[in-house]
N, CA, C and O of each residue as an XYZ file, in Angstrom:
460
protein
N       0.828     -1.174      0.000
C       0.000      0.000      0.000
C       0.879      1.246      0.000
O       0.602      2.212     -0.710
N       1.952      1.213      0.812
C       2.854      2.345      0.886
C       3.438      2.668     -0.482
O       3.561      3.836     -0.850
N       3.802      1.621     -1.242
C       4.383      1.837     -2.569
C       3.387      2.511     -3.505
O       3.765      3.395     -4.274
N       2.148      2.116     -3.452
C       1.117      2.722     -4.310
C       0.945      4.194     -3.953
O       0.904      5.046     -4.840
N       0.844      4.501     -2.654
C       0.711      5.895     -2.233
C       1.925      6.710     -2.654
O       1.797      7.848     -3.105
N       3.098      6.118     -2.504
C       4.346      6.798     -2.854
C       4.400      7.098     -4.356
O       4.800      8.189     -4.760
N       3.994      6.121     -5.184
C       3.984      6.313     -6.644
C       3.027      7.427     -7.058
O       3.292      8.157     -8.013
N       1.924      7.554     -6.340
C       0.927      8.575     -6.660
C       1.256      9.922     -6.022
O       0.543     10.905     -6.225
N       2.348      9.958     -5.244
C       2.736     11.210     -4.608
C       1.889     11.575     -3.416
O       1.803     12.747     -3.047
N       1.257     10.581     -2.804
C       0.405     10.831     -1.643
C       1.098     10.388     -0.367
O       1.626      9.278     -0.285
N       1.093     11.255      0.617
C       1.620     10.896      1.924
C       0.503     10.247      2.737
O      -0.671     10.554      2.531
N       0.856      9.360      3.651
C      -0.183      8.779      4.501
C      -0.803      9.861      5.379
O      -0.158     10.855      5.714
N      -2.051      9.654      5.740
C      -2.724     10.611      6.614
C      -1.972     10.698      7.934
O      -1.550      9.666      8.456
N      -1.789     11.880      8.489
C      -1.005     12.033      9.718
C      -1.522     11.201     10.878
O      -0.729     10.679     11.662
N      -2.835     11.068     11.003
C      -3.366     10.303     12.134
C      -3.093      8.806     11.988
O      -3.076      8.087     12.987
N      -2.882      8.330     10.777
C      -2.568      6.917     10.592
C      -1.166      6.579     11.075
O      -0.921      5.478     11.569
N      -0.261      7.513     10.935
C       1.119      7.270     11.326
C       1.222      7.055     12.831
O       2.002      6.215     13.280
N       0.460      7.787     13.605
C       0.587      7.720     15.058
C      -0.389      6.742     15.718
O      -0.320      6.547     16.932
N      -1.273      6.138     14.973
C      -2.251      5.226     15.553
C      -1.586      3.908     15.928
O      -0.957      3.254     15.095
N      -1.733      3.535     17.172
C      -1.203      2.259     17.635
C      -2.321      1.229     17.599
O      -3.492      1.574     17.440
N      -1.954     -0.026     17.747
C      -2.937     -1.097     17.790
C      -3.887     -0.890     18.956
O      -5.093     -1.097     18.816
N      -3.365     -0.485     20.097
C      -4.210     -0.237     21.273
C      -5.201      0.891     21.001
O      -6.364      0.798     21.395
N      -4.751      1.963     20.327
C      -5.649      3.062     19.976
C      -6.755      2.593     19.037
O      -7.919      2.958     19.199
N      -6.373      1.776     18.049
C      -7.357      1.248     17.110
C      -8.404      0.412     17.837
O      -9.602      0.579     17.608
N      -7.951     -0.495     18.721
C      -8.903     -1.338     19.442
C      -9.832     -0.513     20.320
O     -11.027     -0.798     20.397
N      -9.295      0.509     20.982
C     -10.152      1.362     21.813
C     -11.202      2.076     20.968
O     -12.356      2.196     21.380
N     -10.806      2.551     19.787
C     -11.748      3.291     18.952
C     -12.798      2.386     18.314
O     -13.887      2.849     17.975
N     -12.484      1.102     18.145
C     -13.401      0.172     17.500
C     -14.015     -0.832     18.471
O     -14.715     -1.749     18.041
N     -13.769     -0.679     19.757
C     -14.150     -1.690     20.743
C     -15.641     -2.026     20.723
O     -16.011     -3.182     20.931
N     -16.490     -1.048     20.480
C     -17.924     -1.327     20.504
C     -18.379     -2.195     19.342
O     -19.502     -2.698     19.347
N     -17.516     -2.378     18.342
C     -17.882     -3.180     17.177
C     -17.196     -4.540     17.162
O     -17.445     -5.337     16.258
N     -16.329     -4.830     18.149
C     -15.510     -6.041     18.105
C     -15.886     -7.070     19.156
O     -16.134     -6.746     20.317
N     -15.919     -8.305     18.718
C     -16.036     -9.467     19.592
C     -14.925    -10.429     19.202
O     -14.515    -10.468     18.042
N     -14.443    -11.192     20.146
C     -13.435    -12.210     19.843
C     -13.873    -13.518     20.492
O     -14.357    -13.523     21.624
N     -13.701    -14.628     19.772
C     -14.111    -15.940     20.267
C     -12.938    -16.900     20.227
O     -12.068    -16.807     19.360
N     -12.926    -17.815     21.168
C     -11.891    -18.846     21.188
C     -12.373    -20.007     22.041
O     -13.304    -19.882     22.837
N     -11.706    -21.142     21.849
C     -11.957    -22.298     22.702
C     -11.006    -22.282     23.877
O      -9.839    -21.916     23.742
N     -11.508    -22.678     25.021
C     -10.688    -22.920     26.199
C     -10.762    -24.417     26.437
O     -11.846    -24.973     26.614
N      -9.624    -25.057     26.442
C      -9.591    -26.504     26.646
C      -9.366    -26.786     28.124
O      -8.497    -26.181     28.753
N     -10.141    -27.694     28.669
C     -10.004    -28.034     30.081
C     -10.201    -29.533     30.275
O     -10.795    -30.214     29.440
N      -9.700    -30.014     31.368
C      -9.880    -31.414     31.751
C     -10.724    -31.429     33.020
O     -10.403    -30.753     33.997
N     -11.799    -32.200     32.998
C     -12.674    -32.272     34.168
C     -12.038    -33.145     35.244
O     -11.013    -33.785     35.009
N     -12.650    -33.167     36.418
C     -12.117    -33.966     37.521
C     -12.091    -35.460     37.213
O     -11.261    -36.190     37.756
N     -12.985    -35.917     36.353
C     -12.981    -37.338     35.997
C     -12.105    -37.632     34.777
O     -12.133    -38.743     34.248
N     -11.324    -36.635     34.327
C     -10.366    -36.842     33.247
C     -10.891    -36.600     31.847
O     -10.157    -36.802     30.880
N     -12.132    -36.175     31.706
C     -12.705    -35.934     30.383
C     -12.271    -34.565     29.857
O     -12.309    -33.571     30.583
N     -11.862    -34.524     28.599
C     -11.480    -33.266     27.955
C     -12.749    -32.545     27.499
O     -13.619    -33.141     26.864
N     -12.841    -31.268     27.826
C     -13.978    -30.434     27.435
C     -13.458    -29.190     26.729
O     -12.392    -28.675     27.067
N     -14.204    -28.716     25.760
C     -13.891    -27.486     25.050
C     -14.976    -26.468     25.375
O     -16.162    -26.723     25.171
N     -14.561    -25.326     25.878
C     -15.480    -24.254     26.246
C     -15.362    -23.177     25.180
O     -14.267    -22.684     24.912
N     -16.472    -22.814     24.576
C     -16.487    -21.739     23.583
C     -16.856    -20.449     24.296
O     -17.944    -20.337     24.861
N     -15.952    -19.472     24.271
C     -16.171    -18.206     24.965
C     -15.967    -17.042     24.011
O     -15.186    -17.123     23.063
N     -16.684    -15.957     24.280
C     -16.600    -14.735     23.485
C     -16.382    -13.573     24.437
O     -17.001    -13.512     25.500
N     -15.502    -12.648     24.059
C     -15.312    -11.437     24.857
C     -15.805    -10.240     24.061
O     -15.512    -10.094     22.875
N     -16.565     -9.381     24.746
C     -16.992     -8.110     24.169
C     -15.913     -7.090     24.541
O     -15.701     -6.820     25.723
N     -15.238     -6.531     23.555
C     -14.125     -5.635     23.848
C     -14.559     -4.361     24.563
O     -13.789     -3.822     25.359
N     -15.757     -3.864     24.306
C     -16.211     -2.634     24.951
C     -16.303     -2.797     26.454
O     -15.761     -1.991     27.210
N     -16.987     -3.839     26.881
C     -17.252     -4.033     28.309
C     -16.297     -5.022     28.960
O     -16.258     -5.147     30.184
N     -15.521     -5.729     28.130
C     -14.659     -6.824     28.586
C     -15.472     -7.937     29.248
O     -14.965     -8.699     30.071
N     -16.732     -8.006     28.867
C     -17.604     -9.062     29.362
C     -17.317    -10.342     28.592
O     -17.206    -10.331     27.366
N     -17.199    -11.435     29.316
C     -16.974    -12.730     28.683
C     -18.269    -13.520     28.729
O     -18.894    -13.670     29.779
N     -18.652    -14.018     27.571
C     -19.850    -14.852     27.471
C     -19.405    -16.276     27.165
O     -18.692    -16.520     26.192
N     -19.828    -17.198     27.991
C     -19.550    -18.615     27.735
C     -20.713    -19.142     26.917
O     -21.852    -19.170     27.383
N     -20.414    -19.566     25.677
C     -21.472    -19.985     24.767
C     -21.845    -21.448     24.937
O     -22.932    -21.864     24.534
N     -20.956    -22.229     25.528
C     -21.262    -23.632     25.742
C     -19.999    -24.440     25.917
O     -18.885    -23.944     25.746
N     -20.199    -25.690     26.260
C     -19.083    -26.612     26.424
C     -19.474    -27.962     25.852
O     -20.631    -28.373     25.929
N     -18.500    -28.641     25.280
C     -18.744    -29.943     24.687
C     -17.448    -30.733     24.649
O     -16.359    -30.161     24.616
N     -17.575    -32.033     24.655
C     -16.399    -32.890     24.531
C     -16.003    -33.059     23.069
O     -14.852    -33.375     22.767
N     -16.947    -32.851     22.168
C     -16.695    -33.069     20.746
C     -17.234    -31.892     19.927
O     -18.314    -31.992     19.345
N     -16.495    -30.777     19.876
C     -16.987    -29.640     19.094
C     -16.984    -29.958     17.603
O     -16.088    -30.630     17.093
N     -17.985    -29.470     16.935
C     -18.089    -29.657     15.492
C     -18.457    -28.317     14.874
O     -18.852    -27.390     15.581
N     -18.333    -28.217     13.587
C     -18.682    -26.976     12.895
C     -20.153    -26.630     13.116
O     -20.489    -25.460     13.302
N     -21.014    -27.611     13.098
C     -22.442    -27.331     13.306
C     -22.716    -26.864     14.737
O     -23.575    -26.009     14.952
N     -21.998    -27.413     15.709
C     -22.162    -26.994     17.106
C     -21.732    -25.538     17.281
O     -22.430    -24.754     17.925
N     -20.582    -25.181     16.707
C     -20.085    -23.809     16.803
C     -21.034    -22.857     16.066
O     -21.340    -21.776     16.569
N     -21.492    -23.248     14.900
C     -22.419    -22.414     14.136
C     -23.667    -22.111     14.940
O     -24.121    -20.967     14.973
N     -24.230    -23.124     15.592
C     -25.440    -22.911     16.387
C     -25.147    -22.023     17.596
O     -25.966    -21.174     17.947
N     -23.997    -22.206     18.232
C     -23.630    -21.367     19.373
C     -23.499    -19.908     18.958
O     -23.931    -19.012     19.683
N     -22.902    -19.667     17.791
C     -22.751    -18.295     17.295
C     -24.110    -17.711     16.912
O     -24.363    -16.528     17.142
N     -24.976    -18.526     16.335
C     -26.348    -18.046     16.025
C     -27.064    -17.615     17.308
O     -27.715    -16.571     17.340
N     -26.942    -18.424     18.360
C     -27.559    -18.078     19.637
C     -26.974    -16.777     20.183
O     -27.700    -15.942     20.723
N     -25.653    -16.609     20.038
C     -25.003    -15.380     20.488
C     -25.556    -14.172     19.740
O     -25.855    -13.145     20.351
N     -25.693    -14.290     18.429
C     -26.203    -13.174     17.625
C     -27.606    -12.781     18.086
O     -27.916    -11.594     18.178
N     -28.450    -13.762     18.373
C     -29.799    -13.458     18.864
C     -29.746    -12.769     20.221
O     -30.491    -11.819     20.463
N     -28.867    -13.241     21.115
C     -28.718    -12.613     22.431
C     -28.228    -11.179     22.311
O     -28.718    -10.287     23.003
N     -27.264    -10.963     21.436
C     -26.726     -9.611     21.247
C     -27.782     -8.680     20.662
O     -27.870     -7.510     21.033
N     -28.574     -9.213     19.749
C     -29.657     -8.409     19.165
C     -30.659     -8.013     20.247
O     -31.087     -6.861     20.317
N     -31.026     -8.973     21.085
C     -31.966     -8.687     22.182
C     -31.395     -7.667     23.161
O     -32.140     -6.877     23.742
N     -30.072     -7.681     23.346
C     -29.412     -6.750     24.266
C     -29.071     -5.424     23.601
O     -28.473     -4.549     24.226
N     -29.454     -5.271     22.323
C     -29.184     -4.056     21.548
C     -27.690     -3.754     21.486
O     -27.269     -2.604     21.609
N     -26.902     -4.799     21.294
C     -25.447     -4.674     21.178
C     -25.095     -4.220     19.769
O     -25.728     -4.641     18.801
N     -24.088     -3.361     19.651
C     -23.707     -2.806     18.355
C     -22.576     -3.567     17.686
O     -22.070     -3.111     16.660
N     -22.167     -4.681     18.208
C     -21.031     -5.428     17.645
C     -21.303     -5.793     16.191
O     -22.399     -6.221     15.830
N     -20.257     -5.607     15.356
C     -20.388     -5.904     13.927
C     -19.368     -6.919     13.447
O     -19.545     -7.512     12.383
N     -18.297     -7.133     14.216
C     -17.228     -8.020     13.780
C     -16.929     -9.058     14.852
O     -16.864     -8.739     16.039
N     -16.747    -10.298     14.424
C     -16.404    -11.390     15.329
C     -15.108    -12.015     14.840
O     -15.031    -12.491     13.708
N     -14.109    -12.014     15.678
C     -12.833    -12.656     15.355
C     -12.814    -14.030     16.002
O     -13.076    -14.173     17.196
N     -12.502    -15.031     15.204
C     -12.416    -16.394     15.715
C     -10.951    -16.791     15.772
O     -10.247    -16.700     14.766
N     -10.489    -17.223     16.918
C      -9.092    -17.559     17.102
C      -8.893    -19.057     17.284
O      -8.108    -19.479     18.134
N      -9.585    -19.853     16.506
C      -9.470    -21.292     16.633
C      -8.167    -21.756     15.996
O      -7.800    -21.292     14.916
N      -7.479    -22.656     16.652
C      -6.205    -23.164     16.145
C      -6.440    -24.499     15.445
O      -6.913    -25.457     16.056
N      -6.109    -24.550     14.174
C      -6.281    -25.788     13.409
C      -5.402    -26.887     13.999
O      -5.790    -28.055     13.991
N      -4.227    -26.530     14.508
C      -3.327    -27.546     15.029
C      -3.883    -28.256     16.262
O      -3.383    -29.316     16.639
N      -4.894    -27.697     16.883
C      -5.505    -28.349     18.038
C      -6.356    -29.547     17.645
O      -6.766    -30.332     18.500
N      -6.620    -29.684     16.358
C      -7.386    -30.815     15.817
C      -8.788    -30.907     16.394
O      -9.341    -32.001     16.511
N      -9.358    -29.790     16.749
C     -10.717    -29.778     17.279
C     -11.705    -30.206     16.208
O     -12.726    -30.823     16.510
N     -11.403    -29.878     14.950
C     -12.333    -30.134     13.855
C     -12.020    -31.435     13.121
O     -12.489    -31.621     11.999
N     -11.272    -32.309     13.695
C     -10.812    -33.515     13.022
C     -11.928    -34.272     12.315
O     -11.734    -34.735     11.191
N     -13.075    -34.408     12.935
C     -14.133    -35.235     12.333
C     -14.836    -34.566     11.161
O     -15.475    -35.250     10.361
N     -14.733    -33.233     11.040
C     -15.477    -32.544      9.982
C     -14.591    -31.870      8.957
O     -15.103    -31.235      8.034
N     -13.291    -31.984      9.085
C     -12.400    -31.368      8.109
C     -11.385    -32.383      7.646
O     -11.280    -33.480      8.194
N     -10.649    -32.005      6.642
C      -9.619    -32.901      6.139
C      -8.247    -32.520      6.673
O      -7.231    -32.924      6.105
N      -8.200    -31.755      7.748
C      -6.935    -31.319      8.316
C      -6.235    -32.508      8.955
O      -6.819    -33.226      9.767
N      -4.984    -32.707      8.581
C      -4.209    -33.798      9.172
C      -3.657    -33.345     10.513
O      -3.127    -32.240     10.632
N      -3.779    -34.192     11.514
C      -3.283    -33.847     12.859
C      -1.885    -34.403     13.062
O      -1.297    -34.219     14.128
């Protein structure tokens, strides 16, 4: 992008140069949600995956559910339920970041990812 601006003789906007990642997140916090799995082992030794979402504005964490065998359809339904809850709460969030790690092999049964 810098090369294109440079070729056209355009300097970057001054406020872009000084904007840090923290500043960007603060300015966009009301529109951002982030989701990830938390892996845990229960007292009886069973592995469970907890799907959680954080609202950046309030730093509120919503636990969407837990399962021993997460699947794409399970996550899809959990996110649909979240969207309905956010709508009912008049939340302005517009973007959801998913931080699922393919190397964790959570999706083994529904994807062709080799573990």
